Coordinates of N, CA and C in Angstrom, one line a residue:
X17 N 29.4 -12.4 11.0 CA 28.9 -11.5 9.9 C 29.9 -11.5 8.7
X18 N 29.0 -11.5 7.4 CA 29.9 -11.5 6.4 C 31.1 -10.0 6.2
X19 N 31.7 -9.5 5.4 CA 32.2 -8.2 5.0 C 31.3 -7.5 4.7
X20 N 30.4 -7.9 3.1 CA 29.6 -7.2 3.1 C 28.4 -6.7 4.2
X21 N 28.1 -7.5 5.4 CA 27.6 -7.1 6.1 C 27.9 -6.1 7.0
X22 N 29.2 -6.3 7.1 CA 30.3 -5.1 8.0 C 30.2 -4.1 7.2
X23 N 30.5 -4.3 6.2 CA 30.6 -2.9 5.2 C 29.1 -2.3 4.6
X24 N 28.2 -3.2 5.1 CA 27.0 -2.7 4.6 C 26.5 -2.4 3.5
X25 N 27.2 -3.5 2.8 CA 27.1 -3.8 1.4 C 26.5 -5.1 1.0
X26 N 25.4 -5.3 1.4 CA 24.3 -6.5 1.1 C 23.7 -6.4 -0.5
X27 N 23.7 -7.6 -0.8 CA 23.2 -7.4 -2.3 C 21.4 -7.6 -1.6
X28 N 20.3 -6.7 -2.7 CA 18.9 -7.2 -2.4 C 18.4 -8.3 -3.1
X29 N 19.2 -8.9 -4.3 CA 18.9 -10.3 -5.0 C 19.8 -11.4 -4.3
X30 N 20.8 -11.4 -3.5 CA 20.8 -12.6 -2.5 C 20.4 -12.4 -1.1
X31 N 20.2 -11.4 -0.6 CA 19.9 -11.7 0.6 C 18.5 -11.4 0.8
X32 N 17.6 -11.0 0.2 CA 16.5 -11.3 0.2 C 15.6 -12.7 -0.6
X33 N 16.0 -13.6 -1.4 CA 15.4 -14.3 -2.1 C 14.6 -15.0 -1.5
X34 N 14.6 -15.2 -0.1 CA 13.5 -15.6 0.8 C 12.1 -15.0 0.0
X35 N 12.2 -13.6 0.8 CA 11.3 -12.6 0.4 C 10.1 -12.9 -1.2
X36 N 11.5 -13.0 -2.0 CA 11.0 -12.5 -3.4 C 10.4 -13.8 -4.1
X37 N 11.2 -15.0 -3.3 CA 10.1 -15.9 -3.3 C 9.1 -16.8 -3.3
X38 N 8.7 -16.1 -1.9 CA 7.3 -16.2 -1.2 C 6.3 -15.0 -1.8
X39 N 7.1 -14.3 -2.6 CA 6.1 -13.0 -3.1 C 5.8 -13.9 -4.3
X40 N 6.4 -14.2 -5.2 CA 6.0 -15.0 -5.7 C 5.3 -15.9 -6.2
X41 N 5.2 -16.9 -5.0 CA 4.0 -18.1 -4.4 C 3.0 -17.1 -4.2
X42 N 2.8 -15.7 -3.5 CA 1.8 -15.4 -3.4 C 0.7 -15.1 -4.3
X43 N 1.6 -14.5 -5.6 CA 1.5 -14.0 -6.9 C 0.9 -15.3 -7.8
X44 N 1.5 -16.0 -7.3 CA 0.9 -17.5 -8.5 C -0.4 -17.7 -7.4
X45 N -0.7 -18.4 -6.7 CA -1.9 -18.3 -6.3 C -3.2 -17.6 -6.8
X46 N -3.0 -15.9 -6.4 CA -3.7 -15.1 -7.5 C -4.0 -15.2 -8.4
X47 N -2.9 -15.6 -9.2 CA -3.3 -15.6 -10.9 C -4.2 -17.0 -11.1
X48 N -3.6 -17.9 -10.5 CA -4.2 -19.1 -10.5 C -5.7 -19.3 -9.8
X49 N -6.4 -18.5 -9.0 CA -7.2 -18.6 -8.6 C -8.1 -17.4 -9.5
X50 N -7.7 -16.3 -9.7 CA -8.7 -15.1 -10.4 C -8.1 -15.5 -11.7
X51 N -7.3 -15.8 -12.5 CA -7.2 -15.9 -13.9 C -5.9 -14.8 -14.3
X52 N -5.5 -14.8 -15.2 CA -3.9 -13.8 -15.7 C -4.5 -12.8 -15.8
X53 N -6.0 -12.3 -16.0 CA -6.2 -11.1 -16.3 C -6.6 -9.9 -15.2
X54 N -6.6 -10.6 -13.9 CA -6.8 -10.0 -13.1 C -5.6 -8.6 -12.9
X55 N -6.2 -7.1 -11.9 CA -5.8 -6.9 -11.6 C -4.5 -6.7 -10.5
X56 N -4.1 -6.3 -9.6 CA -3.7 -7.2 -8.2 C -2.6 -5.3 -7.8
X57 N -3.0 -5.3 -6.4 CA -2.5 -4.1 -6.0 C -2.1 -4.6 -4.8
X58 N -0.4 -4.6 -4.7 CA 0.2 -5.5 -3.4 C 0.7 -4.2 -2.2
X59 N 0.1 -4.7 -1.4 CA 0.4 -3.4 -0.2 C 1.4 -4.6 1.0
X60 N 2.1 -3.4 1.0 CA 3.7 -3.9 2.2 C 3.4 -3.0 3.2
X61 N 3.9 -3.5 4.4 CA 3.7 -3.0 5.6 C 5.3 -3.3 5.9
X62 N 5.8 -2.2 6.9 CA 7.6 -2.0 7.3 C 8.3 -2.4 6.3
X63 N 9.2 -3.5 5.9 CA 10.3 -3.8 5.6 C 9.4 -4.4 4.1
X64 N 8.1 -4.8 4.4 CA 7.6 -5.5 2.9 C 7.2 -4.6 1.8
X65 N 7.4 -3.4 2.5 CA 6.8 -2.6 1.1 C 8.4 -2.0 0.3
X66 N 9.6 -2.0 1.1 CA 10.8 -1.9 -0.2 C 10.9 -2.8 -0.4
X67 N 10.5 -4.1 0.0 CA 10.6 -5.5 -0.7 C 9.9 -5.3 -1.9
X68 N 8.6 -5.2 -1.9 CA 7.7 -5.1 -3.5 C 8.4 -4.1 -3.5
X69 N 9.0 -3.1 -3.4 CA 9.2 -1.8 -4.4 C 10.3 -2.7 -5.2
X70 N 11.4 -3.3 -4.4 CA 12.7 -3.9 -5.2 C 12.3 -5.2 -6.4
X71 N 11.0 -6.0 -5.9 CA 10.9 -6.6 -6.8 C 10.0 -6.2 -8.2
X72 N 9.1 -5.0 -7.9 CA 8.9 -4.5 -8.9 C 9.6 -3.4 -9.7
X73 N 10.7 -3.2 -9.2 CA 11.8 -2.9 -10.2 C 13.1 -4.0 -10.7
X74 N 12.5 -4.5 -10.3 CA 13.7 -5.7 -11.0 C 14.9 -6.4 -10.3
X75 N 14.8 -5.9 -8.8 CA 15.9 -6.1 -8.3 C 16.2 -7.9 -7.7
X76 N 15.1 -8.2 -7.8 CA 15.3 -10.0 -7.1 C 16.0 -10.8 -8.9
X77 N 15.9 -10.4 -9.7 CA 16.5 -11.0 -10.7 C 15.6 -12.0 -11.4
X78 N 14.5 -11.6 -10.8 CA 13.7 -13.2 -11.5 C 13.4 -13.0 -12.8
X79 N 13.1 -13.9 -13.6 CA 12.5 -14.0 -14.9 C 11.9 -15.0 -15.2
X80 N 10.8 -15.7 -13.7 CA 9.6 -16.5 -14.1 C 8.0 -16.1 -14.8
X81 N 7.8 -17.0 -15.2 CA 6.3 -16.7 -15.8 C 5.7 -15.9 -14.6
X82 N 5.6 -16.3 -13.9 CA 4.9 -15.5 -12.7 C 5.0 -13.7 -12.6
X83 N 6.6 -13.7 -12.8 CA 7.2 -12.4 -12.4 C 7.1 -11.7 -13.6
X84 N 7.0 -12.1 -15.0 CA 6.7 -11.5 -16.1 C 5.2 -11.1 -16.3
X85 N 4.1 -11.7 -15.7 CA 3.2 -11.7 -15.6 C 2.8 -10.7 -14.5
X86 N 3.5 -11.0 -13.5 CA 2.8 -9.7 -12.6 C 3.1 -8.2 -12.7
X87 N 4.4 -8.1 -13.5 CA 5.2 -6.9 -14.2 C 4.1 -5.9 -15.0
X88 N 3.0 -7.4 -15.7 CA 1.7 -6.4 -16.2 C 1.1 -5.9 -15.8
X89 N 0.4 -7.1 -14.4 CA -1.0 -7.2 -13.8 C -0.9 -6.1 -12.6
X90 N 0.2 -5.9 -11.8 CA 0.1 -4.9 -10.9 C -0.2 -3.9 -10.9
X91 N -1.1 -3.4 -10.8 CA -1.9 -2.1 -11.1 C -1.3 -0.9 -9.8
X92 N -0.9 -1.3 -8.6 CA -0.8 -0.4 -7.7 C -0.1 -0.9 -6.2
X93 N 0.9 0.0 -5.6 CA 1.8 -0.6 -4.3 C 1.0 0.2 -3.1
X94 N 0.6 0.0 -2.6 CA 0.2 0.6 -1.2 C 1.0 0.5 -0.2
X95 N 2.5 1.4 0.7 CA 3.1 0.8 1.7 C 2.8 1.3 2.4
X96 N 2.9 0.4 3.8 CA 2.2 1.3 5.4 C 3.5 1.4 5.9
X97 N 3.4 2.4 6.9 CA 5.0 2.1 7.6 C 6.4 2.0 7.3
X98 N 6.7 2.0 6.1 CA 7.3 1.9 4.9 C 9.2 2.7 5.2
X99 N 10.1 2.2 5.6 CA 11.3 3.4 5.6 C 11.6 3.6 4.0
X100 N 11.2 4.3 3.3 CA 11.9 4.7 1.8 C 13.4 5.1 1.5
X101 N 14.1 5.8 3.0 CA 15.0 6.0 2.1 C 16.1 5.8 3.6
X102 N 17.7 5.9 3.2 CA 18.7 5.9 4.5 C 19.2 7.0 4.2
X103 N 19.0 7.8 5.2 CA 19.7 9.4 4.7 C 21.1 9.3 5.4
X104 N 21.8 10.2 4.6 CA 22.8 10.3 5.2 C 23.8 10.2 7.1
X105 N 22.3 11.4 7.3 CA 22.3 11.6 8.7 C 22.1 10.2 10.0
X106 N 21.7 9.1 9.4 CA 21.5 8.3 10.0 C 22.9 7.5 10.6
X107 N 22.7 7.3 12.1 CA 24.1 7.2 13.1 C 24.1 5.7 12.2
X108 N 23.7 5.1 11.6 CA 23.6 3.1 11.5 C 22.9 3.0 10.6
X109 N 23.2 2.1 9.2 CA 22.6 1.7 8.4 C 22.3 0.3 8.6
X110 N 20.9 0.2 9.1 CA 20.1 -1.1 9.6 C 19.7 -2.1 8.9
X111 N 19.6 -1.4 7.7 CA 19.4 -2.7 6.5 C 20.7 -3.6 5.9
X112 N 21.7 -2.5 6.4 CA 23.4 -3.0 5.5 C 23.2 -2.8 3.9
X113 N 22.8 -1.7 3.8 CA 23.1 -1.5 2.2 C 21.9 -1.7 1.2
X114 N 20.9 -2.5 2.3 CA 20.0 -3.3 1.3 C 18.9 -1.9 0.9
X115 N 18.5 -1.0 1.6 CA 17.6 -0.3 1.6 C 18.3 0.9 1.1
X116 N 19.3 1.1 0.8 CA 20.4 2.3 0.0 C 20.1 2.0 -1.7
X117 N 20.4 0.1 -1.7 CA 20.4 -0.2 -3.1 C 18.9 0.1 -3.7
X118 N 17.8 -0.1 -3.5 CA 16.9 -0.2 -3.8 C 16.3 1.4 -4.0
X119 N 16.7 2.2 -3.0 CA 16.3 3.5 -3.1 C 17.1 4.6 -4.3
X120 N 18.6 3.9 -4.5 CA 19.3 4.4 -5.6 C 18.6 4.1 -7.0
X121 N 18.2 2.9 -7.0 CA 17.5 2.2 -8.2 C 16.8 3.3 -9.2
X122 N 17.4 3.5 -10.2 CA 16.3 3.9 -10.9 C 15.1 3.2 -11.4
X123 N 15.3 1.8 -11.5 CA 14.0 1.1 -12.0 C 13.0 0.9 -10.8
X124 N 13.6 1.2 -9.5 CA 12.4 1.2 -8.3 C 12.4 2.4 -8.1
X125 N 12.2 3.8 -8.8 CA 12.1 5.1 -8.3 C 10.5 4.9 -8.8
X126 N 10.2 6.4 -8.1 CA 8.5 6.4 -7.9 C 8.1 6.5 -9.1
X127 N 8.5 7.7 -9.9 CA 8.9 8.4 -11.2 C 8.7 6.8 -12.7
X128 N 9.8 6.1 -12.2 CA 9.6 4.9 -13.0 C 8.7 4.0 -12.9
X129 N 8.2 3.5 -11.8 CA 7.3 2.6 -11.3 C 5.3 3.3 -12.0
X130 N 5.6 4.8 -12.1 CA 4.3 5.2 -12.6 C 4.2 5.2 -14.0
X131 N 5.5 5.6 -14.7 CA 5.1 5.3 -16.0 C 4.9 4.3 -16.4
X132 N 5.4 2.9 -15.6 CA 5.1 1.8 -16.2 C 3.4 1.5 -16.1
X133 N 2.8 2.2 -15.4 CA 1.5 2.3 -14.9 C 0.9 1.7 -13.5
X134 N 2.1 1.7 -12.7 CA 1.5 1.3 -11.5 C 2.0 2.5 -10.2
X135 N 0.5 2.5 -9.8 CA 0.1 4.1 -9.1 C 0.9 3.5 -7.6
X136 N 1.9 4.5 -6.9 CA 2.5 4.3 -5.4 C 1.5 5.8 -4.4
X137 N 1.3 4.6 -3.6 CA 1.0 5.3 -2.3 C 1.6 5.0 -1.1
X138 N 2.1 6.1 -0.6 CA 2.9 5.9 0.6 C 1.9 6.1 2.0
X139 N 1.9 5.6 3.1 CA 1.4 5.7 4.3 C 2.3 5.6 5.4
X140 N 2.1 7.1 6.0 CA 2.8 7.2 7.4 C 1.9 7.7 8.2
X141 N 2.8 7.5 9.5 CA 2.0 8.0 10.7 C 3.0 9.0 11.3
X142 N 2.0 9.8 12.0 CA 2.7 10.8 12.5 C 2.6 11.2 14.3
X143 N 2.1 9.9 14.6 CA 1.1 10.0 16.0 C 2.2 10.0 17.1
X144 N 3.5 9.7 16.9 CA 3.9 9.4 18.1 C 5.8 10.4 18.0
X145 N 6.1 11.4 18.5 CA 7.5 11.4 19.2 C 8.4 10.6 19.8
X146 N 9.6 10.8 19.6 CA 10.9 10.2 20.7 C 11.2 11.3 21.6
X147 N 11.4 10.7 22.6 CA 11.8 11.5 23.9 C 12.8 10.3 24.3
X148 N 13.9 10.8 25.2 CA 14.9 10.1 26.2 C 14.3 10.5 27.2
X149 N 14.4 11.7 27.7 CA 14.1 12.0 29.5 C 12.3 12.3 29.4
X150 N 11.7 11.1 29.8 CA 10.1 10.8 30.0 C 10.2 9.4 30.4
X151 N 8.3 10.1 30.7 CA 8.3 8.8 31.8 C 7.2 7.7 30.7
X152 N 6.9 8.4 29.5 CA 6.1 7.0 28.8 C 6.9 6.5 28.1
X153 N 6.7 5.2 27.9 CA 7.7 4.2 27.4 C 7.8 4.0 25.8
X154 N 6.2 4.3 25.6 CA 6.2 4.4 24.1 C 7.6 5.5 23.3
X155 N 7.3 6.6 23.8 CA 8.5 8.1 23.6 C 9.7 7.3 23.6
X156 N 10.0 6.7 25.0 CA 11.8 6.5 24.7 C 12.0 5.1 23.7
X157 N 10.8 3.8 23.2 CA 11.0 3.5 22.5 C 11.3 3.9 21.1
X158 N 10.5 4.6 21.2 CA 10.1 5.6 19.2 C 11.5 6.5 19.5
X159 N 12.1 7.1 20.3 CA 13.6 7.7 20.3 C 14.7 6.9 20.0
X160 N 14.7 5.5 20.5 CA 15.8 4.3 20.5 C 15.5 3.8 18.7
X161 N 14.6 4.3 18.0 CA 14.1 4.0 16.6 C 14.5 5.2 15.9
X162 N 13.9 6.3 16.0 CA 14.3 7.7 15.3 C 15.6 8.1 15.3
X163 N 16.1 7.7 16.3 CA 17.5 8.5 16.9 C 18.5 8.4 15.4
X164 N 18.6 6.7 15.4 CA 19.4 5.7 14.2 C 19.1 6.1 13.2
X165 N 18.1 6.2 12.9 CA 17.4 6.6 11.9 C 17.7 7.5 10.9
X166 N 17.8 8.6 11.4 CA 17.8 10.2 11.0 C 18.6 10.9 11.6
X167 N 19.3 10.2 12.4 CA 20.5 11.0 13.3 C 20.6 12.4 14.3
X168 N 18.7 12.2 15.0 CA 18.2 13.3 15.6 C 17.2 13.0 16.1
X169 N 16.5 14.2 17.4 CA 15.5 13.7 17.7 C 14.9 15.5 18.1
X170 N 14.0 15.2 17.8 CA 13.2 16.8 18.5 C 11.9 16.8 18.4
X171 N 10.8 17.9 18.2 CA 9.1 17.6 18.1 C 9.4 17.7 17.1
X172 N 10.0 17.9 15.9 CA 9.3 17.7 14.4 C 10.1 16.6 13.9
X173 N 10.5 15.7 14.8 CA 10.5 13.8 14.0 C 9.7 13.2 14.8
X174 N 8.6 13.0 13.9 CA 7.6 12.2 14.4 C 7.6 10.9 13.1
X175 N 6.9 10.0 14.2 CA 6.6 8.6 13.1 C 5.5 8.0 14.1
X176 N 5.7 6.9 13.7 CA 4.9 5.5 14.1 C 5.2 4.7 14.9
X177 N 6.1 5.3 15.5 CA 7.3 4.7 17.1 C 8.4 3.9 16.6
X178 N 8.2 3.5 15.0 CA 9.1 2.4 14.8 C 10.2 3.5 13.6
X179 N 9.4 3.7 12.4 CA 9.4 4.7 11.5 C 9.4 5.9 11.6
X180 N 9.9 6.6 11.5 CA 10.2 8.2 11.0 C 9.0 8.6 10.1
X181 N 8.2 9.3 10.1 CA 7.1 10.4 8.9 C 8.8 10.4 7.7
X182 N 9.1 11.1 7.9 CA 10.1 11.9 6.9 C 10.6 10.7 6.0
X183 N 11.0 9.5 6.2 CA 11.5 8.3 5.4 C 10.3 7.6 5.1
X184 N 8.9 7.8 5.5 CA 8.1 6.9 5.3 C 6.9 7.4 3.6
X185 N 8.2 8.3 2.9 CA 7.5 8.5 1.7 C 8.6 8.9 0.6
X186 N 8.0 8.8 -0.3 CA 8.8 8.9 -1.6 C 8.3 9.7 -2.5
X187 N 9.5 10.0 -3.6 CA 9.5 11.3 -4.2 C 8.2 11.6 -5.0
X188 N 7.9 12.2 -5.7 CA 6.7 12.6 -6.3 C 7.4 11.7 -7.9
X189 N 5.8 11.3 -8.5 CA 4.8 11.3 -8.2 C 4.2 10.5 -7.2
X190 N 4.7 9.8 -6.3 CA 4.0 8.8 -5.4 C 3.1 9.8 -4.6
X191 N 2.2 9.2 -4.4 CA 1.0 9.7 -3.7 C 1.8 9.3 -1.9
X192 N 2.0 10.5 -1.1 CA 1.8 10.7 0.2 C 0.7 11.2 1.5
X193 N 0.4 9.7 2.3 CA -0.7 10.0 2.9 C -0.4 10.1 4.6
X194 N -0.3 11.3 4.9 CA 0.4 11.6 6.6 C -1.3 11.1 7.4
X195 N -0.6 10.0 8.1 CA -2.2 10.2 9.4 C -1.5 9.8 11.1
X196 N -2.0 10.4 11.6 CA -1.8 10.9 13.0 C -3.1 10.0 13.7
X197 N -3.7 10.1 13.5 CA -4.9 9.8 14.5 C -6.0 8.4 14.3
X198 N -6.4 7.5 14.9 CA -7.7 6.6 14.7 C -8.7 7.6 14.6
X199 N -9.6 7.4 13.6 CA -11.0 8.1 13.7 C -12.4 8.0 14.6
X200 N -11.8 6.5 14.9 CA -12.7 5.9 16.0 C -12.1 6.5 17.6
X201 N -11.1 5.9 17.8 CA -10.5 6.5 19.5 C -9.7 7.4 19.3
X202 N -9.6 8.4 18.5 CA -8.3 9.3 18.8 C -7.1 8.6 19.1
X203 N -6.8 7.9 19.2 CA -5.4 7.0 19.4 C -3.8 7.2 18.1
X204 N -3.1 7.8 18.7 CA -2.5 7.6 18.0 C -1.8 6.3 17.2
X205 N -1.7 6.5 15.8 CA -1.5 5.3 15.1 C 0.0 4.9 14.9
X206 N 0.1 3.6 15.5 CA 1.6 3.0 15.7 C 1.8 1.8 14.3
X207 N 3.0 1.8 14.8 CA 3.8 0.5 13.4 C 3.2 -0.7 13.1
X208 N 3.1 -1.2 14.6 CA 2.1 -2.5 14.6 C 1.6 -3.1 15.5
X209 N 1.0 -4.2 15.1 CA -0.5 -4.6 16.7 C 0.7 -5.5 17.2
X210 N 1.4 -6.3 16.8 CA 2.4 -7.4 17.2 C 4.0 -7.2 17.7
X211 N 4.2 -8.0 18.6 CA 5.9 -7.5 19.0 C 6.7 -8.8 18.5
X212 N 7.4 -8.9 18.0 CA 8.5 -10.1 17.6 C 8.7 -10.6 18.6
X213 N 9.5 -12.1 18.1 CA 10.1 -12.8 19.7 C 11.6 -13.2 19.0
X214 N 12.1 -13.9 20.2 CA 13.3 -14.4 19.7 C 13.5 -15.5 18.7
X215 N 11.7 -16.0 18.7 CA 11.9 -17.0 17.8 C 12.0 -16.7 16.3
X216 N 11.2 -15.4 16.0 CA 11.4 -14.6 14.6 C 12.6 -14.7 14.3
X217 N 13.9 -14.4 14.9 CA 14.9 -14.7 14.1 C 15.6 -16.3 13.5
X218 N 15.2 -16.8 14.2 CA 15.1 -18.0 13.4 C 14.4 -18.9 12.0
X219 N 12.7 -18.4 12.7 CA 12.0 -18.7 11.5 C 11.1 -17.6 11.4
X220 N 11.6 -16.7 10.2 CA 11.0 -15.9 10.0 C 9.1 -15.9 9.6
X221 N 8.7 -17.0 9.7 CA 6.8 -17.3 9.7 C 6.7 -17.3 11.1
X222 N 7.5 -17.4 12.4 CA 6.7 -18.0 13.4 C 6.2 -16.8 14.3
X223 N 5.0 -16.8 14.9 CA 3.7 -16.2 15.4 C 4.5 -14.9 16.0
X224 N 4.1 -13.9 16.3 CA 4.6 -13.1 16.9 C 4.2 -13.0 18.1
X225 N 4.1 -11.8 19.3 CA 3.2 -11.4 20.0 C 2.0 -10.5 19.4
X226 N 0.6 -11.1 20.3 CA -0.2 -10.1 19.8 C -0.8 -9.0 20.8
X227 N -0.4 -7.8 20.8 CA -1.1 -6.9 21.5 C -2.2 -6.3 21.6
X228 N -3.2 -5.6 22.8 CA -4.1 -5.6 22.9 C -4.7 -5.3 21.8
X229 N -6.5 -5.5 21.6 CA -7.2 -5.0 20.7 C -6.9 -3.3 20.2
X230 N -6.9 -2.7 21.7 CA -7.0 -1.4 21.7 C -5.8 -0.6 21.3
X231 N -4.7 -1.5 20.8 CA -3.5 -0.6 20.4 C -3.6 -0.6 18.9
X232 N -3.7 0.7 18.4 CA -4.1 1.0 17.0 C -2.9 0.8 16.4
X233 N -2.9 0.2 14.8 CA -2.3 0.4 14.1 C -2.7 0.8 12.8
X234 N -1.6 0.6 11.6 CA -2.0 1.1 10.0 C -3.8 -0.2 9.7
X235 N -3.8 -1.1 10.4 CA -4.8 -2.2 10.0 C -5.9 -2.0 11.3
X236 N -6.1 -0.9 11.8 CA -7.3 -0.9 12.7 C -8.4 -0.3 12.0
X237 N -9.5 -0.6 12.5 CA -10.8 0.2 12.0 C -10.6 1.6 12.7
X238 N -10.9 2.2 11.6 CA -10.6 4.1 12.3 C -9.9 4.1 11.1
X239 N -8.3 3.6 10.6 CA -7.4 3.5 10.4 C -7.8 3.3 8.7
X240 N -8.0 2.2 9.0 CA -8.2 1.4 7.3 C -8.8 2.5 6.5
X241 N -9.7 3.2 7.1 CA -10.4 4.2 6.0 C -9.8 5.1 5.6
X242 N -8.5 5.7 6.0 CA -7.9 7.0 5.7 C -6.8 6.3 4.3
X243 N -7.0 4.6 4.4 CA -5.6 4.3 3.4 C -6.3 3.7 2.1
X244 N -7.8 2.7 2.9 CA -8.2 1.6 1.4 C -8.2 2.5 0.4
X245 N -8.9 3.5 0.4 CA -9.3 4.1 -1.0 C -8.4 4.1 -2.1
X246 N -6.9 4.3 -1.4 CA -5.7 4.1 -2.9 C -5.6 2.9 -3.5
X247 N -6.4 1.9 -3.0 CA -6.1 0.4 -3.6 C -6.9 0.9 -5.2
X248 N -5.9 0.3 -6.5 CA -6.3 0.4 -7.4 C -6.1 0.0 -8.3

């Protein structure tokens, strides 16, 4: 590990430039296929929605046609799952600094991002507690997640087993949307349908695990309808 990594001091314009540009490619595509005048409202799920928050405040450093161009065209951020901020209370900073820098940002505050005219909506879930002493597995994972997190655990930190509710939104004006439940099965709604492998840390594209149909997430039907509407 670097220092800065020990010290938790990651820059978000070198250690993410992976990220910012494949956001990028995605963004040319778009334009290239619907024309520059298109609108385009980029929704992040976990770690991808401070990624677009950081690149649409400026923080990847770019200054391609692409990235000047989408500075206009982005009409709106939709994040699912989303950690917004590292509070103090947290036993471990998981990002190393990277998720501190971006949240300090004035140019990625919610506040800034709307006067430029692009509307934030936050999405959390609230379906699931951490417990240590229980016997469902889901609980003592979502505890081994919240614990770090927030530096606590009790019935009022709830999340998405992965995420915290409380970090999964940002300051006003951003629109926050709390959902607990599928509308189809009552199921509470978790982080996501997939589990990583060991090969994800290597190459960050390769396949994950996929979990049953019936394990709800932010992208299930039941689910989708409580978030599409902010697309705008």
């Amino acid at each position: 590990p670097t220092k800065d990594f020990i010290d938790a001091n990651l820059s978000v314009k070198v250690t993410l430039d992976w990220y910012f540009e494949a956001m990028e490619q995605g963004l040319a595509e778009l334009f290239a296929e619907g024309g520059e005048d298109i609108e385009v409202c980029v929704i992040g799920h976990s770690i991808g929605g401070w990624v677009a928050r950081a690149y649409l405040g400026g923080l990847s450093g770019s200054s391609t046609s692409v990235y000047r161009l989408a500075q206009d065209r982005i009409s709106s951020l939709v994040t699912l799952g989303t950690p917004h901020t590292s509070p103090e209370t947290a036993l471990v900073d998981q990002t190393r600094g990277l998720l501190r820098e971006v949240a300090l940002s004035p140019e990625c505050s919610s506040q800034t991002l709307t006067d430029r005219g692009i509307k934030i909506t936050c999405v959390g879930s609230s379906g699931l507690t951490g417990k240590i002493i229980t016997t469902d597995l889901e609980e003592i994972v979502a505890a081994t997640s919240y614990l770090p997190l927030v530096g606590r655990l009790g019935d009022d930190v709830k999340g998405d087993g992965i995420v915290p509710t409380a970090l999964a939104f940002m300051e006003s004006p951003a629109r926050n949307v709390e959902i607990e439940k599928c509308l189809e099965t009552g199921s509470a709604v978790r982080h996501a349908h997939v589990l990583p492998t060991p090969w994800n840390l290597i190459d960050g594209s390769a396949p994950s695990i996929s979990l049953s149909e019936d394990f709800v997430w932010y992208g299930s039907p039941g689910v989708l309808s409580q978030w599409l509407k902010y697309i705008e």
